[in-house]
XYZ file of N, CA and C in Angstrom:
423
model
N 16.880 -6.931 5.999
C 16.044 -5.746 6.038
C 16.631 -4.766 7.048
N 16.577 -3.499 6.718
C 17.142 -2.475 7.585
C 16.323 -2.326 8.865
N 16.880 -1.583 9.826
C 16.194 -1.364 11.095
C 14.847 -0.670 10.873
N 14.807 0.208 9.892
C 13.559 0.879 9.527
C 13.261 0.490 8.088
N 12.454 -0.563 7.896
C 12.193 -1.042 6.542
C 11.417 -0.026 5.710
N 11.697 -0.044 4.412
C 10.978 0.796 3.461
C 10.079 -0.100 2.622
N 8.798 0.259 2.556
C 7.821 -0.508 1.792
C 7.269 0.385 0.683
N 7.272 -0.153 -0.539
C 6.744 0.550 -1.704
C 5.496 -0.169 -2.198
N 4.402 0.571 -2.330
C 3.161 0.038 -2.888
C 3.014 0.574 -4.305
N 2.762 -0.331 -5.257
C 2.657 0.061 -6.663
C 1.354 -0.467 -7.254
N 0.598 0.425 -7.873
C -0.525 0.013 -8.711
C -0.494 0.877 -9.966
N -1.391 0.653 -10.869
C -1.319 1.364 -12.151
C -1.475 2.871 -11.961
N -2.555 3.288 -11.311
C -2.871 4.715 -11.250
C -2.403 5.412 -9.981
N -1.959 4.664 -8.974
C -1.541 5.236 -7.697
C -2.611 6.187 -7.151
N -3.867 5.781 -7.326
C -4.971 6.644 -6.914
C -5.943 5.953 -5.962
N -5.815 4.633 -5.788
C -6.764 3.897 -4.956
C -6.078 2.898 -4.052
N -5.867 1.679 -4.558
C -5.329 0.589 -3.732
C -3.992 0.942 -3.073
N -3.047 1.410 -3.860
C -1.717 1.699 -3.299
C -1.785 2.858 -2.305
N -2.663 3.818 -2.547
C -2.805 4.934 -1.611
C -3.460 4.482 -0.306
N -4.455 3.594 -0.394
C -5.077 3.076 0.826
C -4.064 2.251 1.615
N -3.288 1.414 0.922
C -2.286 0.593 1.598
C -1.248 1.470 2.282
N -0.783 2.491 1.587
C 0.204 3.401 2.180
C -0.387 4.118 3.392
N -1.651 4.518 3.293
C -2.305 5.181 4.423
C -2.394 4.282 5.642
N -2.787 3.025 5.432
C -2.847 2.090 6.553
C -1.464 1.831 7.140
N -0.458 1.649 6.293
C 0.876 1.343 6.817
C 1.426 2.526 7.610
N 1.198 3.735 7.127
C 1.645 4.921 7.883
C 0.927 4.994 9.234
N -0.390 4.753 9.219
C -1.177 4.867 10.441
C -0.831 3.773 11.446
N -0.668 2.545 10.964
C -0.448 1.416 11.865
C 1.022 1.182 12.191
N 1.910 1.543 11.280
C 3.346 1.328 11.488
C 4.062 2.515 12.098
N 3.427 3.677 12.017
C 4.029 4.881 12.580
C 5.393 5.163 11.991
N 6.300 5.634 12.847
C 7.631 5.994 12.373
C 8.592 4.803 12.311
N 8.072 3.593 12.532
C 8.921 2.391 12.483
C 9.148 1.904 11.053
N 8.433 2.496 10.105
C 8.527 2.046 8.718
C 8.458 3.254 7.787
N 9.225 3.189 6.709
C 9.183 4.211 5.660
C 8.202 3.732 4.594
N 7.293 4.600 4.160
C 6.234 4.203 3.234
C 6.327 5.016 1.949
N 6.320 4.306 0.825
C 6.306 4.926 -0.492
C 5.159 4.341 -1.298
N 4.627 5.102 -2.248
C 3.649 4.553 -3.179
C 3.845 5.235 -4.522
N 3.506 4.491 -5.576
C 3.700 5.018 -6.927
C 2.827 4.241 -7.899
N 2.744 4.753 -9.121
C 1.962 4.095 -10.151
C 2.705 4.048 -11.465
N 2.424 3.010 -12.234
C 3.061 2.886 -13.541
C 2.468 3.884 -14.540
N 1.229 4.308 -14.329
C 0.578 5.326 -15.152
C -0.324 6.151 -14.230
N 0.275 7.010 -13.368
C -0.497 7.688 -12.331
C -1.576 8.626 -12.880
N -2.675 8.669 -12.147
C -3.776 9.597 -12.444
C -3.391 10.995 -11.946
N -4.292 11.946 -12.158
C -4.050 13.320 -11.710
C -4.411 13.537 -10.244
N -5.286 12.667 -9.705
C -5.758 12.863 -8.333
C -6.126 11.518 -7.710
N -6.201 11.514 -6.377
C -6.602 10.328 -5.631
C -8.096 10.080 -5.882
N -8.469 8.804 -5.959
C -9.862 8.410 -6.125
C -10.656 8.929 -4.921
N -11.676 9.779 -5.141
C -12.422 10.339 -4.013
C -13.150 9.284 -3.178
N -13.524 8.165 -3.773
C -14.185 7.108 -3.001
C -13.161 6.414 -2.091
N -11.918 6.274 -2.549
C -10.862 5.735 -1.682
C -10.609 6.682 -0.510
N -10.615 7.978 -0.779
C -10.452 8.977 0.285
C -11.584 8.836 1.302
N -12.813 8.698 0.814
C -13.980 8.548 1.696
C -13.881 7.270 2.524
N -13.507 6.167 1.883
C -13.411 4.885 2.594
C -12.357 4.945 3.696
N -11.240 5.587 3.422
C -10.186 5.695 4.433
C -10.591 6.658 5.551
N -11.316 7.716 5.198
C -11.799 8.654 6.220
C -12.700 7.946 7.221
N -13.456 6.959 6.747
C -14.297 6.174 7.656
C -13.452 5.435 8.691
N -12.191 5.168 8.372
C -11.268 4.497 9.294
C -10.431 5.507 10.084
N -10.705 6.796 9.890
C -9.958 7.834 10.592
C -8.601 8.130 9.977
N -8.411 7.773 8.707
C -7.131 7.986 8.030
C -7.362 8.928 6.856
N -6.627 10.036 6.854
C -6.784 11.056 5.819
C -5.729 10.881 4.734
N -6.174 10.503 3.535
C -5.260 10.401 2.392
C -5.584 11.461 1.343
N -6.465 12.397 1.683
C -6.934 13.397 0.722
C -5.805 14.286 0.203
N -4.791 14.527 1.011
C -3.701 15.415 0.598
C -2.623 14.728 -0.217
N -2.734 13.427 -0.411
C -1.732 12.689 -1.191
C -1.911 12.972 -2.671
N -0.840 12.778 -3.423
C -0.896 12.955 -4.876
C -0.283 11.735 -5.541
N -0.899 11.230 -6.602
C -0.306 10.112 -7.331
C 1.088 10.464 -7.852
N 1.990 9.494 -7.760
C 3.369 9.684 -8.206
C 3.728 8.609 -9.214
N 4.653 8.948 -10.101
C 5.099 7.986 -11.097
C 6.128 7.041 -10.481
N 6.054 5.789 -10.850
C 6.993 4.780 -10.377
C 8.370 5.053 -10.974
N 9.392 5.055 -10.109
C 10.768 5.246 -10.570
C 11.620 4.063 -10.155
N 12.681 3.840 -10.889
C 13.634 2.788 -10.533
C 14.231 3.075 -9.162
N 14.457 4.345 -8.849
C 15.034 4.719 -7.560
C 14.137 4.301 -6.396
N 12.825 4.478 -6.557
C 11.896 4.092 -5.487
C 11.981 2.597 -5.221
N 12.080 1.799 -6.274
C 12.201 0.347 -6.104
C 13.547 0.019 -5.472
N 14.599 0.647 -5.939
C 15.943 0.367 -5.439
C 16.052 0.643 -3.940
N 15.410 1.706 -3.441
C 15.556 2.055 -2.026
C 14.580 1.313 -1.114
N 13.723 0.478 -1.682
C 12.725 -0.238 -0.884
C 13.199 -1.633 -0.497
N 12.791 -2.064 0.697
C 13.061 -3.421 1.165
C 11.960 -4.371 0.712
N 10.724 -3.855 0.694
C 9.553 -4.639 0.319
C 8.817 -3.877 -0.781
N 8.500 -4.571 -1.868
C 7.760 -3.972 -2.976
C 6.473 -4.778 -3.160
N 5.346 -4.097 -2.993
C 4.056 -4.757 -3.117
C 3.333 -4.173 -4.321
N 3.061 -5.038 -5.285
C 2.367 -4.600 -6.493
C 0.899 -4.997 -6.410
N 0.087 -4.216 -7.078
C -1.360 -4.419 -7.062
C -1.892 -4.238 -8.472
N -1.649 -5.214 -9.308
C -2.195 -5.175 -10.655
C -1.451 -4.295 -11.630
N -0.134 -4.088 -11.417
C 0.601 -3.242 -12.360
C 1.373 -4.079 -13.373
N 1.176 -5.378 -13.361
C 1.815 -6.231 -14.360
C 3.327 -6.231 -14.248
N 3.987 -6.140 -15.394
C 5.448 -6.208 -15.426
C 6.102 -4.836 -15.380
N 5.366 -3.806 -14.995
C 5.902 -2.451 -15.009
C 6.934 -2.209 -13.912
N 6.982 -3.063 -12.907
C 7.855 -2.850 -11.766
C 9.203 -3.522 -11.990
N 10.305 -2.745 -11.924
C 11.621 -3.358 -12.086
C 11.945 -4.310 -10.939
N 12.731 -5.332 -11.231
C 13.092 -6.346 -10.240
C 14.557 -6.186 -9.871
N 14.823 -6.100 -8.568
C 16.184 -6.050 -8.057
C 16.388 -7.225 -7.116
N 17.519 -7.909 -7.203
C 17.788 -9.031 -6.299
C 17.813 -8.573 -4.839
N 17.418 -9.477 -3.955
C 17.510 -9.217 -2.525
C 16.345 -8.451 -1.936
N 15.349 -8.163 -2.733
C 14.174 -7.463 -2.231
C 13.019 -8.443 -2.105
N 12.133 -8.136 -1.221
C 10.921 -8.949 -1.061
C 9.841 -8.364 -1.960
N 9.300 -9.207 -2.837
C 8.225 -8.795 -3.737
C 6.975 -9.592 -3.427
N 5.844 -8.903 -3.424
C 4.544 -9.556 -3.291
C 3.610 -8.923 -4.299
N 2.704 -9.723 -4.847
C 1.659 -9.188 -5.699
C 0.329 -9.450 -5.010
N -0.332 -8.378 -4.622
C -1.614 -8.490 -3.954
C -2.717 -8.358 -5.003
N -3.455 -9.429 -5.210
C -4.584 -9.389 -6.135
C -5.784 -8.810 -5.403
N -6.117 -7.598 -5.781
C -7.228 -6.868 -5.170
C -8.066 -6.247 -6.268
N -9.374 -6.182 -6.060
C -10.228 -5.501 -7.021
C -9.827 -4.034 -7.108
N -9.988 -3.461 -8.283
C -9.675 -2.056 -8.503
C -10.860 -1.211 -8.063
N -10.637 -0.243 -7.153
C -11.751 0.597 -6.706
C -12.180 1.656 -7.721
N -11.437 1.832 -8.807
C -11.770 2.860 -9.803
C -13.177 2.650 -10.338
N -13.966 3.712 -10.287
C -15.316 3.663 -10.813
C -16.324 2.960 -9.923
N -15.899 2.519 -8.744
C -16.779 1.795 -7.823
C -17.360 2.752 -6.782
N -18.509 2.382 -6.254
C -19.116 3.141 -5.164
C -18.536 2.714 -3.824
N -18.898 3.429 -2.785
C -18.351 3.176 -1.446
C -18.649 1.761 -0.960
N -19.822 1.223 -1.297
C -20.167 -0.132 -0.844
C -19.217 -1.179 -1.430
N -18.725 -0.955 -2.640
C -17.782 -1.883 -3.267
C -16.353 -1.645 -2.794
N -16.047 -0.421 -2.388
C -14.673 -0.083 -1.983
C -14.386 -0.503 -0.540
N -15.392 -0.505 0.313
C -15.161 -0.892 1.723
C -14.528 -2.278 1.867
N -15.018 -3.321 1.167
C -14.372 -4.633 1.309
C -12.926 -4.639 0.799
N -12.629 -3.862 -0.235
C -11.256 -3.744 -0.738
C -10.394 -3.103 0.346
N -10.894 -2.020 0.923
C -10.184 -1.329 2.012
C -9.924 -2.275 3.179
N -10.933 -3.036 3.560
C -10.795 -3.934 4.703
C -9.783 -5.047 4.428
N -9.754 -5.540 3.196
C -8.771 -6.566 2.835
C -7.367 -5.976 2.826
N -7.224 -4.747 2.377
C -5.913 -4.088 2.420
C -5.452 -3.960 3.859
N -6.340 -3.543 4.756
C -5.959 -3.415 6.172
C -5.498 -4.767 6.728
N -6.226 -5.825 6.402
C -5.850 -7.148 6.895
C -4.441 -7.503 6.414
N -4.169 -7.246 5.156
C -2.851 -7.572 4.607
C -1.756 -6.692 5.204
N -2.071 -5.442 5.491
C -1.092 -4.549 6.127
C -0.763 -5.058 7.525
N -1.768 -5.515 8.257
C -1.520 -6.044 9.602
C -0.622 -7.276 9.547
N -0.838 -8.147 8.569
C 0.028 -9.323 8.394
C 1.444 -8.865 8.041
N 1.560 -7.941 7.107
C 2.871 -7.434 6.701
C 3.620 -6.857 7.893
N 2.953 -6.049 8.695
C 3.603 -5.460 9.872
C 4.086 -6.536 10.842
N 3.285 -7.578 11.040
C 3.699 -8.645 11.954
C 4.936 -9.372 11.431
N 5.139 -9.339 10.108
C 6.292 -10.012 9.503
C 7.534 -9.126 9.459
N 7.371 -7.837 9.146
C 8.546 -6.982 8.996
C 8.943 -6.277 10.288
N 8.037 -6.209 11.254
C 8.328 -5.580 12.546
C 7.889 -6.469 13.709
N 8.321 -7.736 13.721
C 7.832 -8.635 14.780
C 8.213 -8.176 16.182
N 9.338 -7.489 16.308
C 9.772 -7.047 17.640
C 8.908 -5.915 18.182
N 8.132 -5.282 17.318
C 7.250 -4.200 17.745
C 5.931 -4.719 18.290
N 5.738 -6.046 18.243
C 4.546 -6.628 18.820
C 3.294 -6.461 17.986
N 3.461 -6.230 16.685
C 2.287 -6.133 15.820
C 1.663 -7.503 15.683
N 0.384 -7.564 15.800
C -0.320 -8.833 15.574
C -1.622 -8.519 14.857
N -2.132 -9.527 14.208
C -3.368 -9.346 13.457
C -4.542 -9.229 14.403
N -5.522 -8.411 13.983
C -6.757 -8.313 14.769
C -7.562 -9.579 14.541
N -8.385 -9.894 15.508
C -9.196 -11.086 15.395
C -10.475 -10.890 14.734
């Protein structure tokens, strides 16, 4: 892995889970990590409930826009994390792949999205402790 690892989050619509994950990684990893997100069939806008849930954590993802998944994005990433996009993500040797099984926040209210958001944060904290151990990242208790 490079000195500044690149992490790509992929879900179908790039409007909820992957955007929340990217928001947490940017906020918690700062400039020590490059963050990308994309979708196999991106929506036109970010899920407003995901925006609200992240705002409760002090993270603004409202200005983000869903992007289409490209082979180039996968190729330039060290870690590729998929969230229910099936086989849409190309596989390249030498990369770390994880599939995070998370409920889809689409069509859900804030009460249902908060636990998804919190689980994403927990997984981001674990990921940071693994890809940036020298930065002293550790999981919250």
